[in-house]
mmCIF file with all atom_site columns, N, CA and C in Angstrom:
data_model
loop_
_atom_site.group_PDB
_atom_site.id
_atom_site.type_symbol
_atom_site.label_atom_id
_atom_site.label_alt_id
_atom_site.label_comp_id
_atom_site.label_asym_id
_atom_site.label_entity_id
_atom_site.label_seq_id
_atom_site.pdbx_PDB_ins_code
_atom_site.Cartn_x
_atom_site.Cartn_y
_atom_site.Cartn_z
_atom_site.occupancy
_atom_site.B_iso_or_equiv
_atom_site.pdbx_formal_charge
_atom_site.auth_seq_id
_atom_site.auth_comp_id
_atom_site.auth_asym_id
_atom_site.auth_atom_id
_atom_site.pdbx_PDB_model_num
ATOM 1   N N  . UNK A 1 1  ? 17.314  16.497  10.235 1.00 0.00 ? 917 UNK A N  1
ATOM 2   C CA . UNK A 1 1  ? 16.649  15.994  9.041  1.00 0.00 ? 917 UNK A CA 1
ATOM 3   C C  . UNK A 1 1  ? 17.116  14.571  8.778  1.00 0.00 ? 917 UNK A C  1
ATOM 4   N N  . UNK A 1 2  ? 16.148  13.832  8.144  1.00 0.00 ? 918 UNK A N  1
ATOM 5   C CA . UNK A 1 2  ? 16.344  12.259  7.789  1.00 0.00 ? 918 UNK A CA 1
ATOM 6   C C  . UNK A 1 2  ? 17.084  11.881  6.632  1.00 0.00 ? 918 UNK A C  1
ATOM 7   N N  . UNK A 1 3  ? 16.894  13.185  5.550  1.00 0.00 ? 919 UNK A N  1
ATOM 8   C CA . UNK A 1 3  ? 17.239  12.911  4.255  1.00 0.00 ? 919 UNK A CA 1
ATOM 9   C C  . UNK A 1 3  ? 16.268  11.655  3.487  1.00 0.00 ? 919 UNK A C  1
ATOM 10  N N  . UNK A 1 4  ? 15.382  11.808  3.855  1.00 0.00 ? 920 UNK A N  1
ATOM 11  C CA . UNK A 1 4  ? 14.293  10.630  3.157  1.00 0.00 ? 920 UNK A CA 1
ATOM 12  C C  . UNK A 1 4  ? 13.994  11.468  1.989  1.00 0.00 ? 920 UNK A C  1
ATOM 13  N N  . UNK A 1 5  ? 14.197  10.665  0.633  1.00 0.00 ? 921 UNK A N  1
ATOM 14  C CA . UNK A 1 5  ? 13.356  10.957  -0.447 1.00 0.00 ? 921 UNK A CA 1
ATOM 15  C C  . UNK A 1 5  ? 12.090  9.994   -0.821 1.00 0.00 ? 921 UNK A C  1
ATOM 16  N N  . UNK A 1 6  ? 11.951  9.116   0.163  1.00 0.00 ? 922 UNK A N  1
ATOM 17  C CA . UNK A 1 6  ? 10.112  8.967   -0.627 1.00 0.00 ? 922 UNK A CA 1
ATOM 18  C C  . UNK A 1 6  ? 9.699   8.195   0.199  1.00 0.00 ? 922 UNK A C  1
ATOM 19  N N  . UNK A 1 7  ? 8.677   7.099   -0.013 1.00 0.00 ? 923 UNK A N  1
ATOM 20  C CA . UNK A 1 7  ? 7.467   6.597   1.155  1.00 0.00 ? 923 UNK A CA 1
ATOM 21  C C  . UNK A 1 7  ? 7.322   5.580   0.629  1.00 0.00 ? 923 UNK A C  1
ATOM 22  N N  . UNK A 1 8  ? 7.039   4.216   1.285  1.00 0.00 ? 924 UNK A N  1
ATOM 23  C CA . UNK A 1 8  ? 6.133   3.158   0.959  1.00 0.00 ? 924 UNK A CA 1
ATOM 24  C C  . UNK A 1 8  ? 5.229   2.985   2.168  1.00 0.00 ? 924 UNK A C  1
ATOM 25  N N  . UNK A 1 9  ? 3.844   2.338   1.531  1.00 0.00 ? 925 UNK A N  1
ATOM 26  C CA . UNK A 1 9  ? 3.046   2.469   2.793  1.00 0.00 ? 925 UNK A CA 1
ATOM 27  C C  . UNK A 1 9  ? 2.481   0.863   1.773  1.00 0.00 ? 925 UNK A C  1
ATOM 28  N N  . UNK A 1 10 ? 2.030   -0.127  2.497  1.00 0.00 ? 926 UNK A N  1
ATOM 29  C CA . UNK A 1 10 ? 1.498   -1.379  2.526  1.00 0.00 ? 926 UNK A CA 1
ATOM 30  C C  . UNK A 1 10 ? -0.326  -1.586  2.781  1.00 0.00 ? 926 UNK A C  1
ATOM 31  N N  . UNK A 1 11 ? -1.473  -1.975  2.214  1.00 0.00 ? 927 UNK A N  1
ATOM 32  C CA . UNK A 1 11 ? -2.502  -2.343  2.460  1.00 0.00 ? 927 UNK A CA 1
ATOM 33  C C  . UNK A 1 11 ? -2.858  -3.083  1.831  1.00 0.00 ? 927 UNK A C  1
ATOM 34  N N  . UNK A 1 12 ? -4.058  -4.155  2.332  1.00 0.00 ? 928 UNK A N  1
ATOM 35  C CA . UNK A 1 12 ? -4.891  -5.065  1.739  1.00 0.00 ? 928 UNK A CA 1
ATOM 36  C C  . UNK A 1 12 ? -5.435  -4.599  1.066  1.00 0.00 ? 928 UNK A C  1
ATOM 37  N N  . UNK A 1 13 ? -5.377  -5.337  -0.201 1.00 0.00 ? 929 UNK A N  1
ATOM 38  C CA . UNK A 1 13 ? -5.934  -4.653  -0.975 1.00 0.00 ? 929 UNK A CA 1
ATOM 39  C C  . UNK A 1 13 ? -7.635  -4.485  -1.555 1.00 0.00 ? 929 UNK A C  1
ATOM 40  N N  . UNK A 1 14 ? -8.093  -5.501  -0.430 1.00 0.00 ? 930 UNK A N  1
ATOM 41  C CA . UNK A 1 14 ? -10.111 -5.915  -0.380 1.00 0.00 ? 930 UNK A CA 1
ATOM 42  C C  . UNK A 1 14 ? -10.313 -4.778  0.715  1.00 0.00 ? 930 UNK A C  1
ATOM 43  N N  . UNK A 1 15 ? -8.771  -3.594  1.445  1.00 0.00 ? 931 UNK A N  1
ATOM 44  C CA . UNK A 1 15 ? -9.114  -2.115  1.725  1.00 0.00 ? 931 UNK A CA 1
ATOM 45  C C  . UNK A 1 15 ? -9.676  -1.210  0.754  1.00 0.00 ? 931 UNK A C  1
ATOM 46  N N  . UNK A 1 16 ? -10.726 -1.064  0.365  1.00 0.00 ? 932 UNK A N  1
ATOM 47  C CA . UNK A 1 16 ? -11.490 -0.195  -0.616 1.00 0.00 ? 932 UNK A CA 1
ATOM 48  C C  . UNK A 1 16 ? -11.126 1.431   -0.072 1.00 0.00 ? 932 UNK A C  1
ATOM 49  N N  . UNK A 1 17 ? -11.187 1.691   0.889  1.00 0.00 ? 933 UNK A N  1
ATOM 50  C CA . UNK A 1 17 ? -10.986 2.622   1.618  1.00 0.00 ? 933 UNK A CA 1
ATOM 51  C C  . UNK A 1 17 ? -9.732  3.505   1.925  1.00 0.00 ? 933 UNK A C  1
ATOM 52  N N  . UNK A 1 18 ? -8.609  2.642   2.244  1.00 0.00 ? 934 UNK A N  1
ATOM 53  C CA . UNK A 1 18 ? -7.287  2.529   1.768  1.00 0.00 ? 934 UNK A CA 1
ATOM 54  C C  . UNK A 1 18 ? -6.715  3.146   0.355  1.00 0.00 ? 934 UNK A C  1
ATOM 55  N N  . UNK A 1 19 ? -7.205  1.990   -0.285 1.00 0.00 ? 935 UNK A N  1
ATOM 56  C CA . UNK A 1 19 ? -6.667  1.943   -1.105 1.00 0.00 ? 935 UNK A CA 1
ATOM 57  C C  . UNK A 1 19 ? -6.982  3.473   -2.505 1.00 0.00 ? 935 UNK A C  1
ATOM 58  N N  . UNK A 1 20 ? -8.137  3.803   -1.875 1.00 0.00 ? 936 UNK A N  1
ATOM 59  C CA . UNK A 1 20 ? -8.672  4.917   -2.531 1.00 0.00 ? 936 UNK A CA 1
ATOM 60  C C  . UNK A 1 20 ? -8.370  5.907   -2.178 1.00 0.00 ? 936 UNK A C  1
ATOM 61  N N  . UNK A 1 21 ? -7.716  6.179   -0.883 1.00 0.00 ? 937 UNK A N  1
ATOM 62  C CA . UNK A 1 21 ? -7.148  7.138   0.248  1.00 0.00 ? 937 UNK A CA 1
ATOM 63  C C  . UNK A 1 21 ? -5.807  7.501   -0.706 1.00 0.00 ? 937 UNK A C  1
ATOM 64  N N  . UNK A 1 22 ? -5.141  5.880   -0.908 1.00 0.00 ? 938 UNK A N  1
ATOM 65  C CA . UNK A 1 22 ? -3.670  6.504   -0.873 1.00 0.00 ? 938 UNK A CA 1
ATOM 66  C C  . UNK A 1 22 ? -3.521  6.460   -2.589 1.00 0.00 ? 938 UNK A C  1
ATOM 67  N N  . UNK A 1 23 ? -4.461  5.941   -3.486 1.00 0.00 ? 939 UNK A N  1
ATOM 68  C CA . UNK A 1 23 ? -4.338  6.692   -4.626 1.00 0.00 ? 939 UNK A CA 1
ATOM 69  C C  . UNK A 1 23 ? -4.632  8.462   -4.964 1.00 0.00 ? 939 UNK A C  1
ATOM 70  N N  . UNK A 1 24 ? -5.624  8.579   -4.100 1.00 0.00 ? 940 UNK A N  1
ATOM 71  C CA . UNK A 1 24 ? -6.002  10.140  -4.360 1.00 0.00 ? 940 UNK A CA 1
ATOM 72  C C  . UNK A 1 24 ? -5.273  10.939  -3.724 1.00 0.00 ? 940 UNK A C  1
ATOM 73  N N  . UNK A 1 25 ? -4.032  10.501  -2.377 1.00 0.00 ? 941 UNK A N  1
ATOM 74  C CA . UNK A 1 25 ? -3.042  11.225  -2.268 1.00 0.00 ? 941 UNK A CA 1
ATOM 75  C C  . UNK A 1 25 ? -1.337  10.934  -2.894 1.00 0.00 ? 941 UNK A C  1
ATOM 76  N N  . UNK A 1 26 ? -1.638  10.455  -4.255 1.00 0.00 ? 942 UNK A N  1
ATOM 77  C CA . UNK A 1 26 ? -0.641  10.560  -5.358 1.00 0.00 ? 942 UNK A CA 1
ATOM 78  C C  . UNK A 1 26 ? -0.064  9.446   -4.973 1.00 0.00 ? 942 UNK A C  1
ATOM 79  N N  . UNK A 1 27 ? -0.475  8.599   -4.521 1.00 0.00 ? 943 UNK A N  1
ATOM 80  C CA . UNK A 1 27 ? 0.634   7.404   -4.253 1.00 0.00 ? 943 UNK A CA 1
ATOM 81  C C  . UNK A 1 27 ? -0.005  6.272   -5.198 1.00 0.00 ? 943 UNK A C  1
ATOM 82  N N  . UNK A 1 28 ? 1.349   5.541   -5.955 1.00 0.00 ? 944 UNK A N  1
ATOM 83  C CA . UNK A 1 28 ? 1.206   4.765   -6.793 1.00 0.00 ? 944 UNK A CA 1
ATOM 84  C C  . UNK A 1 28 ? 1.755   2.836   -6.543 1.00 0.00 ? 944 UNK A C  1
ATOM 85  N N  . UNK A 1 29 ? 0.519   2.373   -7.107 1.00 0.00 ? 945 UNK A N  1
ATOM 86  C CA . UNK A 1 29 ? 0.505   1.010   -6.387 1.00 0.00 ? 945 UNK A CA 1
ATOM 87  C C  . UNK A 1 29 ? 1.773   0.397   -7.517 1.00 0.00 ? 945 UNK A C  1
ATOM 88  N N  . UNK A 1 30 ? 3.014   -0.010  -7.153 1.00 0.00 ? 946 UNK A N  1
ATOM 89  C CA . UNK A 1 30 ? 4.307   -0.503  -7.982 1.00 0.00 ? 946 UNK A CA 1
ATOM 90  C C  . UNK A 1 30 ? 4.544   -1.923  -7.143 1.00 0.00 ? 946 UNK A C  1
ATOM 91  N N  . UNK A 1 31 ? 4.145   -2.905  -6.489 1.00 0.00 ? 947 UNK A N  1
ATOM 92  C CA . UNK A 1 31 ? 4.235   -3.648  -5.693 1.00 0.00 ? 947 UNK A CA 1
ATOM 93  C C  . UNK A 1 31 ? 2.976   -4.574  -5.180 1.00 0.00 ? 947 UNK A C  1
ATOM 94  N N  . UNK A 1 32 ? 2.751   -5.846  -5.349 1.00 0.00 ? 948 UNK A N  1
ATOM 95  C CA . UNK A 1 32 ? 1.839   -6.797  -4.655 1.00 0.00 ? 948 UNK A CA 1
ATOM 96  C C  . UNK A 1 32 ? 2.624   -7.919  -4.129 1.00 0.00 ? 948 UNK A C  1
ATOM 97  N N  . UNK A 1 33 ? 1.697   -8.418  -2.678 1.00 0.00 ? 949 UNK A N  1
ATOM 98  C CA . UNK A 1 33 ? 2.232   -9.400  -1.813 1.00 0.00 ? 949 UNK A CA 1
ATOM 99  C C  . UNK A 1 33 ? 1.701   -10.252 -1.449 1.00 0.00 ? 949 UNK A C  1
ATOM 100 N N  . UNK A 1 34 ? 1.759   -11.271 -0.718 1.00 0.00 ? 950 UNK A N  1
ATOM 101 C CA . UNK A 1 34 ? 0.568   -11.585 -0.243 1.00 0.00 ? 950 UNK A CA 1
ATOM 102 C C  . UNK A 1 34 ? 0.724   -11.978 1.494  1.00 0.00 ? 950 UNK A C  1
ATOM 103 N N  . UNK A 1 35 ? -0.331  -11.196 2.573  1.00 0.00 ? 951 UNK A N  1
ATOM 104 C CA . UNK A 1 35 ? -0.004  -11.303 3.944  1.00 0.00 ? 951 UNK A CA 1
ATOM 105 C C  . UNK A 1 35 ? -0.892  -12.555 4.416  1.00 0.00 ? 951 UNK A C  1
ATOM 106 N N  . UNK A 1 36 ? -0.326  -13.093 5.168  1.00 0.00 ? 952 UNK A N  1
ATOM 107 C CA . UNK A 1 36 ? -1.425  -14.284 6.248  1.00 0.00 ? 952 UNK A CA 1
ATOM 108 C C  . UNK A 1 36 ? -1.817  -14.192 7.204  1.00 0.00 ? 952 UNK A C  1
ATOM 109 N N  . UNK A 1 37 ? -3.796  -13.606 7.560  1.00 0.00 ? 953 UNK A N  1
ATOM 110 C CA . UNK A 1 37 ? -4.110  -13.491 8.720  1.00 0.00 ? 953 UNK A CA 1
ATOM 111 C C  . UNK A 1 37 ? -5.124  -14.692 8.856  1.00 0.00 ? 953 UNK A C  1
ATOM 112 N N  . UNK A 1 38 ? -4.885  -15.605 10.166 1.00 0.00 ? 954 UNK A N  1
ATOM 113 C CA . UNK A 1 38 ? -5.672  -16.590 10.883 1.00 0.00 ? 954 UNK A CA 1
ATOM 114 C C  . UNK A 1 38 ? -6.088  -17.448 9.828  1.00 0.00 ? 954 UNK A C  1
ATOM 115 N N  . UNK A 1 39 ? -4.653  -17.898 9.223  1.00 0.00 ? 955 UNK A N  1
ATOM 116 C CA . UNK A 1 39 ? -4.769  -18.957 8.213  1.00 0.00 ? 955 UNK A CA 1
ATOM 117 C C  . UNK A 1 39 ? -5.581  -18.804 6.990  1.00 0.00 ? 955 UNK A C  1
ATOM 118 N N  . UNK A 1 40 ? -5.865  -17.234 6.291  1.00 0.00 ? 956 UNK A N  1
ATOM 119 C CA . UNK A 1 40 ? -6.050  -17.002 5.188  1.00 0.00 ? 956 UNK A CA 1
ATOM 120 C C  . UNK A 1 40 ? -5.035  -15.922 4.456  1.00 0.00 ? 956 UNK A C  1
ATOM 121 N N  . UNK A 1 41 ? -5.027  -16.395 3.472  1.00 0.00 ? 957 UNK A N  1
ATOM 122 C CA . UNK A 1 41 ? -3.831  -15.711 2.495  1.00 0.00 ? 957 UNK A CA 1
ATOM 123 C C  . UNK A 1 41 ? -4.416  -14.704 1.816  1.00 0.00 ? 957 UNK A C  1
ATOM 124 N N  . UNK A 1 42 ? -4.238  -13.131 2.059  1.00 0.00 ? 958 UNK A N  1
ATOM 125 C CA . UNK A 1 42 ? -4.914  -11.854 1.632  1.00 0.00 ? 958 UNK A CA 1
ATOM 126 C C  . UNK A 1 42 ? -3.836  -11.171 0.749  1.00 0.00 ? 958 UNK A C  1
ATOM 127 N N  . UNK A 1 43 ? -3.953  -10.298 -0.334 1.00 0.00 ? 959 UNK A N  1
ATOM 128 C CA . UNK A 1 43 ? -3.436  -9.864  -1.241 1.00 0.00 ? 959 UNK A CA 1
ATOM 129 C C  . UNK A 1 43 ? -3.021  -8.651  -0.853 1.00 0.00 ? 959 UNK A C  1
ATOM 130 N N  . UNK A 1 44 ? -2.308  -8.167  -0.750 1.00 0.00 ? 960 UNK A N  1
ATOM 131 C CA . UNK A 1 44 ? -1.193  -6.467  0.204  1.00 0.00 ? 960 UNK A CA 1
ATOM 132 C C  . UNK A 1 44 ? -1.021  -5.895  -1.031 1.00 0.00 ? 960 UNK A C  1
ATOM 133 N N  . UNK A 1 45 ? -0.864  -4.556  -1.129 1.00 0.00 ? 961 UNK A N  1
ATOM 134 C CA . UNK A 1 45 ? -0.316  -3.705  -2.512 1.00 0.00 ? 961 UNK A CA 1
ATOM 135 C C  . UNK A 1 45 ? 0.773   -2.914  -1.335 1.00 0.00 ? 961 UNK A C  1
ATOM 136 N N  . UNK A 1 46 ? 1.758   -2.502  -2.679 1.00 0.00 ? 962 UNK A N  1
ATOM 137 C CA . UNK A 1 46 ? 2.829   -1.339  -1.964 1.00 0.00 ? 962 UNK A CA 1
ATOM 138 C C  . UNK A 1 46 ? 2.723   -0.289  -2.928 1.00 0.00 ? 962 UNK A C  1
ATOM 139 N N  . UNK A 1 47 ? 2.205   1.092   -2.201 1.00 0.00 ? 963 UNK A N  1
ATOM 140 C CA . UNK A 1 47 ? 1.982   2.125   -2.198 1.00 0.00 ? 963 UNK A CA 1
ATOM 141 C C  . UNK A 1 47 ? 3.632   2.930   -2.081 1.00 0.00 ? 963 UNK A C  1
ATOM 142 N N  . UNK A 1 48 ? 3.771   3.643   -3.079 1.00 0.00 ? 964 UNK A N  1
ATOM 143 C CA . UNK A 1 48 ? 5.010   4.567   -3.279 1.00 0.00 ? 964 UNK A CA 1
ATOM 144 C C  . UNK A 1 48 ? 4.891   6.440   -3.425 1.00 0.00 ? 964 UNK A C  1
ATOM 145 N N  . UNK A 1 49 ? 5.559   6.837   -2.858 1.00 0.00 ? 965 UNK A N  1
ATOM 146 C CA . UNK A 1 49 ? 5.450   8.341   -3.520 1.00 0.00 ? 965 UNK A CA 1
ATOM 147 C C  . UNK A 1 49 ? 7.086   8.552   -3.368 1.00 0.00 ? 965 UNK A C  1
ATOM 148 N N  . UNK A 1 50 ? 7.687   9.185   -4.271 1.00 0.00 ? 966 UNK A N  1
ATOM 149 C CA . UNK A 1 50 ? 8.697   9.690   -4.608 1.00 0.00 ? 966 UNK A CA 1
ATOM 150 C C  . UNK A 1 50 ? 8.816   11.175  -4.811 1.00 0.00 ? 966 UNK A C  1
ATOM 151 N N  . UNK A 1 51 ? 9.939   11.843  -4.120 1.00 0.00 ? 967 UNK A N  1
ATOM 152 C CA . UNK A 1 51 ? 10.212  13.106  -4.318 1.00 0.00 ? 967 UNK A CA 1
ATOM 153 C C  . UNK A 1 51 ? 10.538  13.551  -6.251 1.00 0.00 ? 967 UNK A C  1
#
């Protein structure tokens, strides 16, 4: 066993799909970032679930 008590998982957040995924499996957005692909600056959320 790992002894892990909880999860972060990272997506863009113009992921509609994503982002609707990992709210309806209880995970709560506590975190924004911002990632750089091919010289545009996109907005990331961090997704949490806690034991």
């Amino acid at each position: 066993a790992l002894n892990m008590v909880g999860l972060v998982v990272w997506c863009l957040e113009e992921n509609e799909n994503a982002v609707t995924f990992y709210r309806a499996m209880g995970g709560m957005d506590v975190a924004e970032g911002m990632e750089e692909f091919g010289g545009r600056a996109l907005k990331k959320l961090g997704f949490v679930w806690r034991n």
